[in-house]
Amino acid sequence: METIVNKEPPDKRTRPDRAAKIKDRKNGEENVVKCTLSRIIADKDNKDVIIKVIKERVDSVSKRTYLAGVAVNRILKEVFEGVPDAQLHNVSVPSVDQNFIRQLMVGSRQAHMETRDATVERFFHNNYWFREKIEGREVIVKKKKQYVGAIARYDGDRNLYIHASKKYLTNFNNHYRVHLSTWIKKFVYSKENRTLAKEIKDEHGIDETVFHRYLLYDIHSWGVKEDLIAIHSILPERTKMLLKIQHSILGRDEINRQWLKSVSNSAKMIRYNVFINRYLEATEDEDYAKLVNIAPIPTVKHAFITIDTDGLLGVLKDVGLIESLEKTLTNKEHWESVFDVENIRSTGKGTYFAEISLPHPVLFNSATSLFCAISSMFEEAVIAHACCIH
């Protein structure tokens, strides 16, 4: 007869470290609260003007970010033009850093000579249409030089583009880290290799999955297991040549999480993107139409901008609430002059994010939503809206 022993119920909180993290998050990080923009604007008399001024900034940042993404793609593609596949590993890839991206967004005319990026300058010189959109067309009005035709810039918007370039750079790096294995699998399971796998199975009796596993392990440099070693000797010369090219691009180090995070491997992943695009196009593979761009283009209809206190002063100046960008109040007082923070209800003492939405179309006849994040230190607000970039 089985003896039943009464046991104490297990402690639900088996991870006290997680409980501590949750407590810290409530007190030190952020909580998300949904509300409408009109609800937290303290100055009701100027509410419509404030919304209009904010939307104008979001519109400009959205367009300039989109154009920067287009420019990065064109610059990288031009670097590889005319280079044979076997020489892709020797191509010098431009260093795409925050300064590089920011100059594509705002131009380099006002940048210090020592910080001007030569690749960006050359792109501006060769693409006048782009320079006109970013920096404007030079005209002489009453013997004074002016620039017209550029996407609008506003008082205090300098840091908007610093934050926008940071965000794009993060997306740029994640673009390769997230998709590299997918690109490798496009080769491994390509139409050509699926056909080859069937031929090897018919001739040597080796299962198709074993062949695909061999390619996957070999390109990732994971170390080929014993049951896969036999595959190498029966590979056709073309497949061996393609594997050699891929190793010349990616190297022989194991591709793992640490490898993907290394900045030194960014150029390798860019080169591999070029290789896989060319391979699938040359073999007329059905996956060719599904390939992503060589660099990310902000096609998603949400553009996030960060407005710090300097940016807020520019908003207030355009609204007509202040005469200059000089700080005459504390950061807290400046933010409270615009937003009724008490209406953002939340628990904790950290940073409070308010998701702000507008019910009516405002740009490009598309529904728009605004996100405004107001920090507990009143130092910055993150604002975004959905828009179509034309």
Short mmCIF file of C-alpha atoms in Angstrom, two decimals:
data_model
loop_
_atom_site.label_atom_id
_atom_site.label_comp_id
_atom_site.label_asym_id
_atom_site.label_seq_id
_atom_site.Cartn_x
_atom_site.Cartn_y
_atom_site.Cartn_z
CA MET A 1 0.00 0.00 0.00
CA GLU A 2 1.42 3.32 -1.02
CA THR A 3 2.05 5.80 1.76
CA ILE A 4 0.89 9.31 1.02
CA VAL A 5 3.05 11.98 2.54
CA ASN A 6 1.65 15.47 2.93
CA LYS A 7 4.09 17.94 1.39
CA GLU A 8 4.23 21.66 1.76
CA PRO A 9 3.18 23.47 -1.43
CA PRO A 10 6.24 24.55 -3.42
CA ASP A 11 7.31 28.13 -3.07
CA LYS A 12 6.02 29.93 -6.14
CA ARG A 13 8.87 32.40 -5.94
CA THR A 14 11.66 29.97 -6.79
CA ARG A 15 13.69 32.74 -8.38
CA PRO A 16 14.22 35.46 -5.77
CA ASP A 17 16.56 37.21 -8.23
CA ARG A 18 13.65 37.70 -10.61
CA ALA A 19 11.52 39.14 -7.84
CA ALA A 20 14.30 41.61 -7.11
CA LYS A 21 14.51 42.55 -10.80
CA ILE A 22 10.76 43.19 -10.96
CA LYS A 23 11.00 45.41 -7.90
CA ASP A 24 13.93 47.33 -9.36
CA ARG A 25 12.10 47.71 -12.68
CA LYS A 26 9.12 49.31 -10.98
CA ASN A 27 11.33 51.79 -9.17
CA GLY A 28 14.09 52.43 -11.64
CA GLU A 29 13.11 51.67 -15.23
CA GLU A 30 10.01 52.36 -17.24
CA ASN A 31 6.30 51.72 -17.24
CA VAL A 32 4.06 52.12 -20.29
CA VAL A 33 0.88 54.15 -20.04
CA LYS A 34 -1.57 54.83 -22.89
CA CYS A 35 -3.16 58.24 -23.23
CA THR A 36 -4.00 60.90 -25.80
CA LEU A 37 -1.66 63.76 -26.62
CA SER A 38 -4.36 66.36 -25.94
CA ARG A 39 -4.83 64.89 -22.47
CA ILE A 40 -1.31 65.65 -21.28
CA ILE A 41 -0.75 69.02 -22.98
CA ALA A 42 -0.89 71.52 -20.15
CA ASP A 43 -1.31 74.60 -22.35
CA LYS A 44 -4.79 74.04 -23.77
CA ASP A 45 -4.78 77.37 -25.60
CA ASN A 46 -1.82 76.30 -27.75
CA LYS A 47 -2.61 72.58 -27.95
CA ASP A 48 -3.25 72.48 -31.70
CA VAL A 49 -0.15 74.52 -32.48
CA ILE A 50 2.04 72.31 -30.27
CA ILE A 51 0.78 69.17 -32.03
CA LYS A 52 1.39 70.78 -35.43
CA VAL A 53 4.94 71.81 -34.54
CA ILE A 54 5.76 68.32 -33.20
CA LYS A 55 4.34 66.65 -36.31
CA GLU A 56 6.46 68.87 -38.56
CA ARG A 57 9.61 67.68 -36.80
CA VAL A 58 8.54 64.05 -36.96
CA ASP A 59 7.82 64.44 -40.67
CA SER A 60 11.28 65.88 -41.39
CA VAL A 61 13.15 63.29 -39.34
CA SER A 62 11.13 60.50 -40.98
CA LYS A 63 12.00 61.65 -44.49
CA ARG A 64 15.67 62.28 -43.74
CA THR A 65 16.02 58.89 -42.03
CA TYR A 66 14.42 57.19 -45.03
CA LEU A 67 16.78 58.96 -47.44
CA ALA A 68 19.78 58.05 -45.28
CA GLY A 69 18.78 54.39 -45.52
CA VAL A 70 18.51 54.69 -49.31
CA ALA A 71 21.92 56.36 -49.44
CA VAL A 72 23.62 53.67 -47.33
CA ASN A 73 22.27 51.01 -49.72
CA ARG A 74 23.53 52.85 -52.79
CA ILE A 75 26.95 53.53 -51.27
CA LEU A 76 27.47 49.88 -50.31
CA LYS A 77 26.23 48.58 -53.66
CA GLU A 78 28.56 50.89 -55.57
CA VAL A 79 31.53 49.61 -53.56
CA PHE A 80 31.00 46.06 -54.88
CA GLU A 81 30.19 46.92 -58.51
CA GLY A 82 32.37 44.99 -60.96
CA VAL A 83 34.12 42.95 -58.23
CA PRO A 84 34.23 39.17 -59.00
CA ASP A 85 32.79 36.83 -56.36
CA ALA A 86 36.21 35.37 -55.65
CA GLN A 87 37.47 38.88 -54.73
CA LEU A 88 34.59 40.01 -52.51
CA HIS A 89 36.66 39.36 -49.40
CA ASN A 90 39.18 41.98 -50.53
CA VAL A 91 36.63 44.80 -50.87
CA SER A 92 37.17 47.67 -48.43
CA VAL A 93 33.77 48.34 -46.86
CA PRO A 94 33.09 51.92 -45.62
CA SER A 95 32.87 52.28 -41.86
CA VAL A 96 29.18 52.90 -41.22
CA ASP A 97 29.17 54.61 -37.82
CA GLN A 98 26.96 57.22 -36.18
CA ASN A 99 28.87 60.13 -37.71
CA PHE A 100 28.53 58.56 -41.18
CA ILE A 101 24.76 58.15 -40.82
CA ARG A 102 24.17 61.56 -39.24
CA GLN A 103 25.97 63.33 -42.09
CA LEU A 104 23.73 61.50 -44.56
CA MET A 105 20.73 62.80 -42.61
CA VAL A 106 21.76 66.45 -42.21
CA GLY A 107 24.68 66.96 -44.57
CA SER A 108 28.30 67.75 -43.87
CA ARG A 109 28.39 71.46 -44.75
CA GLN A 110 28.33 72.51 -41.09
CA ALA A 111 30.51 69.64 -39.87
CA HIS A 112 34.11 70.28 -38.85
CA MET A 113 36.61 69.39 -41.56
CA GLU A 114 38.20 66.70 -39.40
CA THR A 115 34.84 64.94 -38.88
CA ARG A 116 33.64 65.04 -42.48
CA ASP A 117 33.36 61.56 -43.94
CA ALA A 118 35.03 61.30 -47.34
CA THR A 119 32.63 58.59 -48.55
CA VAL A 120 29.60 60.73 -47.67
CA GLU A 121 31.16 63.78 -49.33
CA ARG A 122 31.77 61.79 -52.51
CA PHE A 123 28.19 60.49 -52.49
CA PHE A 124 26.82 64.03 -52.14
CA HIS A 125 29.05 65.19 -54.99
CA ASN A 126 27.89 62.39 -57.31
CA ASN A 127 24.20 62.59 -56.37
CA TYR A 128 23.09 66.20 -56.63
CA TRP A 129 19.40 65.29 -56.21
CA PHE A 130 20.23 63.83 -52.80
CA ARG A 131 22.33 66.79 -51.70
CA GLU A 132 19.51 69.16 -52.68
CA LYS A 133 17.05 67.22 -50.48
CA ILE A 134 19.43 67.18 -47.51
CA GLU A 135 21.40 70.43 -47.74
CA GLY A 136 19.40 72.46 -50.24
CA ARG A 137 20.19 74.21 -53.52
CA GLU A 138 22.44 77.25 -53.34
CA VAL A 139 20.89 80.52 -54.49
CA ILE A 140 21.91 84.17 -54.15
CA VAL A 141 19.26 86.47 -52.69
CA LYS A 142 20.20 90.14 -52.28
CA LYS A 143 23.89 89.21 -52.59
CA LYS A 144 23.55 86.70 -49.77
CA LYS A 145 24.01 82.96 -50.14
CA GLN A 146 20.96 80.89 -49.21
CA TYR A 147 19.96 77.22 -49.54
CA VAL A 148 16.47 76.28 -50.68
CA GLY A 149 14.59 73.07 -51.51
CA ALA A 150 15.85 70.93 -48.63
CA ILE A 151 13.64 68.98 -46.26
CA ALA A 152 12.80 71.40 -43.47
CA ARG A 153 15.04 71.86 -40.43
CA TYR A 154 13.87 73.48 -37.21
CA ASP A 155 15.28 75.31 -34.21
CA GLY A 156 16.76 72.96 -31.63
CA ASP A 157 16.51 69.87 -33.84
CA ARG A 158 20.23 69.02 -33.83
CA ASN A 159 19.89 66.31 -31.19
CA LEU A 160 16.89 64.82 -32.96
CA TYR A 161 19.28 63.61 -35.65
CA ILE A 162 21.87 62.43 -33.15
CA HIS A 163 19.23 60.13 -31.65
CA ALA A 164 17.87 59.17 -35.08
CA SER A 165 21.33 58.18 -36.30
CA LYS A 166 21.86 56.08 -33.16
CA LYS A 167 18.61 54.24 -33.81
CA TYR A 168 19.43 53.60 -37.46
CA LEU A 169 22.91 52.36 -36.53
CA THR A 170 21.35 49.87 -34.11
CA ASN A 171 19.00 48.66 -36.85
CA PHE A 172 21.91 48.51 -39.30
CA ASN A 173 24.00 46.24 -37.06
CA ASN A 174 21.03 44.06 -36.09
CA HIS A 175 20.16 43.68 -39.78
CA TYR A 176 23.25 41.50 -40.29
CA ARG A 177 23.38 39.78 -36.92
CA VAL A 178 19.79 38.62 -37.18
CA HIS A 179 19.75 37.66 -40.87
CA LEU A 180 23.17 36.10 -41.51
CA SER A 181 22.09 32.53 -40.66
CA THR A 182 18.98 33.01 -42.80
CA TRP A 183 21.15 34.06 -45.75
CA ILE A 184 23.40 31.03 -45.24
CA LYS A 185 20.34 28.76 -45.24
CA LYS A 186 19.23 30.32 -48.52
CA PHE A 187 22.40 28.87 -50.02
CA VAL A 188 22.18 25.55 -48.17
CA TYR A 189 18.57 24.93 -49.24
CA SER A 190 18.77 26.65 -52.62
CA LYS A 191 17.21 25.11 -55.70
CA GLU A 192 20.66 24.07 -56.93
CA ASN A 193 21.59 22.32 -53.67
CA ARG A 194 18.21 20.62 -53.31
CA THR A 195 18.73 19.11 -56.75
CA LEU A 196 22.30 18.11 -55.85
CA ALA A 197 21.10 16.49 -52.61
CA LYS A 198 18.69 14.27 -54.57
CA GLU A 199 21.44 13.25 -57.00
CA ILE A 200 23.80 12.33 -54.13
CA LYS A 201 21.03 10.29 -52.49
CA ASP A 202 20.33 8.38 -55.70
CA GLU A 203 24.00 7.71 -56.43
CA HIS A 204 25.48 7.22 -52.95
CA GLY A 205 22.46 6.48 -50.77
CA ILE A 206 23.19 9.43 -48.46
CA ASP A 207 20.07 11.08 -47.09
CA GLU A 208 19.33 14.61 -48.32
CA THR A 209 19.21 16.02 -44.79
CA VAL A 210 22.78 14.78 -44.19
CA PHE A 211 23.99 16.73 -47.22
CA HIS A 212 22.24 19.93 -46.11
CA ARG A 213 23.58 19.50 -42.56
CA TYR A 214 27.10 19.23 -43.95
CA LEU A 215 26.80 22.53 -45.81
CA LEU A 216 25.26 24.23 -42.78
CA TYR A 217 27.98 23.04 -40.39
CA ASP A 218 30.78 23.75 -42.84
CA ILE A 219 29.80 27.37 -43.62
CA HIS A 220 29.19 28.17 -39.93
CA SER A 221 32.53 26.48 -39.07
CA TRP A 222 30.77 24.48 -36.38
CA GLY A 223 33.04 21.51 -36.90
CA VAL A 224 31.91 18.72 -39.22
CA LYS A 225 30.78 15.62 -37.34
CA GLU A 226 31.96 12.11 -38.24
CA ASP A 227 28.73 11.15 -39.97
CA LEU A 228 29.15 14.13 -42.30
CA ILE A 229 32.81 13.75 -43.24
CA ALA A 230 32.03 11.38 -46.13
CA ILE A 231 30.11 14.14 -47.89
CA HIS A 232 33.17 16.25 -48.65
CA SER A 233 34.84 13.68 -50.95
CA ILE A 234 31.77 13.39 -53.18
CA LEU A 235 31.05 17.09 -53.59
CA PRO A 236 31.27 18.42 -57.15
CA GLU A 237 33.98 20.98 -57.87
CA ARG A 238 31.46 23.81 -58.23
CA THR A 239 30.11 23.25 -54.71
CA LYS A 240 33.65 23.13 -53.30
CA MET A 241 34.42 26.39 -55.10
CA LEU A 242 31.30 28.08 -53.68
CA LEU A 243 32.17 26.90 -50.16
CA LYS A 244 35.72 28.24 -50.60
CA ILE A 245 34.37 31.67 -51.61
CA GLN A 246 32.07 31.77 -48.59
CA HIS A 247 34.91 30.89 -46.22
CA SER A 248 37.08 33.58 -47.80
CA ILE A 249 34.30 36.04 -46.91
CA LEU A 250 33.31 34.78 -43.45
CA GLY A 251 36.59 33.24 -42.33
CA ARG A 252 37.08 29.96 -40.49
CA ASP A 253 36.12 31.03 -36.98
CA GLU A 254 32.96 29.49 -35.55
CA ILE A 255 29.94 31.71 -36.21
CA ASN A 256 28.27 31.96 -32.83
CA ARG A 257 26.62 34.69 -30.78
CA GLN A 258 29.93 36.25 -29.81
CA TRP A 259 31.10 36.25 -33.44
CA LEU A 260 27.91 37.99 -34.55
CA LYS A 261 28.29 40.71 -31.91
CA SER A 262 31.87 41.52 -32.88
CA VAL A 263 32.13 44.82 -34.76
CA SER A 264 35.12 43.47 -36.66
CA ASN A 265 32.83 40.99 -38.42
CA SER A 266 30.33 43.57 -39.71
CA ALA A 267 32.16 44.00 -43.03
CA LYS A 268 32.22 40.20 -43.50
CA MET A 269 28.45 40.01 -43.13
CA ILE A 270 27.95 42.87 -45.60
CA ARG A 271 30.16 41.05 -48.13
CA TYR A 272 28.19 37.85 -47.57
CA ASN A 273 24.94 39.67 -48.27
CA VAL A 274 26.36 40.68 -51.65
CA PHE A 275 27.47 37.09 -52.34
CA ILE A 276 24.11 35.49 -51.56
CA ASN A 277 22.24 38.08 -53.62
CA ARG A 278 24.46 37.37 -56.60
CA TYR A 279 24.26 33.61 -56.14
CA LEU A 280 20.48 33.44 -56.01
CA GLU A 281 20.15 35.82 -58.94
CA ALA A 282 22.65 33.86 -61.06
CA THR A 283 20.94 30.53 -60.32
CA GLU A 284 17.47 32.05 -60.86
CA ASP A 285 16.43 30.75 -57.47
CA GLU A 286 12.87 31.44 -56.34
CA ASP A 287 14.25 32.84 -53.07
CA TYR A 288 15.91 35.74 -54.92
CA ALA A 289 12.74 37.84 -54.76
CA LYS A 290 12.63 37.41 -50.98
CA LEU A 291 16.06 38.81 -50.23
CA VAL A 292 16.40 41.84 -48.00
CA ASN A 293 18.38 44.95 -48.95
CA ILE A 294 22.10 45.17 -48.43
CA ALA A 295 21.30 47.67 -45.65
CA PRO A 296 17.99 48.40 -43.88
CA ILE A 297 15.69 51.03 -45.39
CA PRO A 298 13.15 52.46 -42.93
CA THR A 299 10.02 51.39 -44.79
CA VAL A 300 8.00 50.72 -41.62
CA LYS A 301 5.41 53.43 -41.08
CA HIS A 302 6.69 54.41 -37.64
CA ALA A 303 9.47 56.93 -37.23
CA PHE A 304 10.74 57.54 -33.73
CA ILE A 305 12.33 60.82 -32.79
CA THR A 306 13.79 61.84 -29.47
CA ILE A 307 13.21 65.38 -28.26
CA ASP A 308 15.49 66.46 -25.44
CA THR A 309 15.23 69.78 -23.59
CA ASP A 310 17.04 71.65 -26.39
CA GLY A 311 14.54 70.20 -28.85
CA LEU A 312 11.66 71.16 -26.58
CA LEU A 313 12.89 74.75 -26.48
CA GLY A 314 12.79 74.76 -30.29
CA VAL A 315 9.17 73.57 -30.14
CA LEU A 316 8.30 76.30 -27.63
CA LYS A 317 10.00 78.94 -29.79
CA ASP A 318 8.08 77.88 -32.90
CA VAL A 319 4.84 77.88 -30.92
CA GLY A 320 5.65 81.42 -29.77
CA LEU A 321 5.90 80.69 -26.05
CA ILE A 322 9.55 81.77 -25.79
CA GLU A 323 11.69 84.17 -27.81
CA SER A 324 15.05 82.38 -27.76
CA LEU A 325 16.52 78.91 -27.20
CA GLU A 326 18.19 80.02 -23.98
CA LYS A 327 17.21 78.00 -20.93
CA THR A 328 15.48 80.35 -18.53
CA LEU A 329 13.90 77.63 -16.34
CA THR A 330 14.91 74.25 -15.00
CA ASN A 331 14.41 71.20 -17.23
CA LYS A 332 11.47 70.18 -15.06
CA GLU A 333 9.80 73.59 -15.38
CA HIS A 334 10.25 73.61 -19.16
CA TRP A 335 8.61 70.19 -19.52
CA GLU A 336 5.81 71.00 -17.11
CA SER A 337 5.06 74.16 -19.09
CA VAL A 338 3.98 71.92 -21.99
CA PHE A 339 2.92 68.57 -20.52
CA ASP A 340 0.64 67.85 -17.59
CA VAL A 341 2.73 65.00 -16.24
CA GLU A 342 0.36 64.35 -13.35
CA ASN A 343 -2.14 63.00 -15.87
CA ILE A 344 0.24 60.19 -16.82
CA ARG A 345 -0.86 57.68 -14.24
CA SER A 346 1.55 54.90 -13.37
CA THR A 347 3.20 53.17 -10.44
CA GLY A 348 6.86 53.26 -9.55
CA LYS A 349 9.38 56.05 -9.62
CA GLY A 350 11.17 55.39 -12.88
CA THR A 351 10.73 56.67 -16.41
CA TYR A 352 7.14 56.91 -17.60
CA PHE A 353 6.24 56.26 -21.22
CA ALA A 354 2.92 57.46 -22.56
CA GLU A 355 1.61 56.02 -25.81
CA ILE A 356 -0.18 58.90 -27.42
CA SER A 357 -2.55 58.46 -30.33
CA LEU A 358 -4.34 60.78 -32.72
CA PRO A 359 -7.68 59.58 -34.10
CA HIS A 360 -7.53 61.38 -37.44
CA PRO A 361 -5.19 61.20 -40.46
CA VAL A 362 -2.68 64.04 -40.42
CA LEU A 363 0.12 63.18 -42.83
CA PHE A 364 -0.03 61.64 -46.29
CA ASN A 365 -3.70 60.74 -45.67
CA SER A 366 -2.66 57.93 -43.32
CA ALA A 367 -3.73 57.21 -39.76
CA THR A 368 -1.18 58.58 -37.37
CA SER A 369 -0.17 57.65 -33.87
CA LEU A 370 2.16 59.53 -31.60
CA PHE A 371 4.25 58.07 -28.84
CA CYS A 372 5.54 60.41 -26.19
CA ALA A 373 7.88 59.26 -23.47
CA ILE A 374 8.44 61.72 -20.68
CA SER A 375 11.25 60.88 -18.32
CA SER A 376 10.98 61.36 -14.59
CA MET A 377 13.91 63.79 -14.83
CA PHE A 378 12.06 65.78 -17.51
CA GLU A 379 15.14 65.61 -19.71
CA GLU A 380 13.71 64.07 -22.83
CA ALA A 381 10.59 62.92 -24.57
CA VAL A 382 10.42 60.30 -27.27
CA ILE A 383 7.83 61.06 -29.92
CA ALA A 384 6.86 58.95 -32.91
CA HIS A 385 4.14 58.76 -35.48
CA ALA A 386 3.01 56.53 -38.29
CA CYS A 387 3.64 58.05 -41.68
CA CYS A 388 4.16 57.14 -45.33
CA ILE A 389 7.43 58.29 -46.87
CA HIS A 390 7.03 59.35 -50.49
#
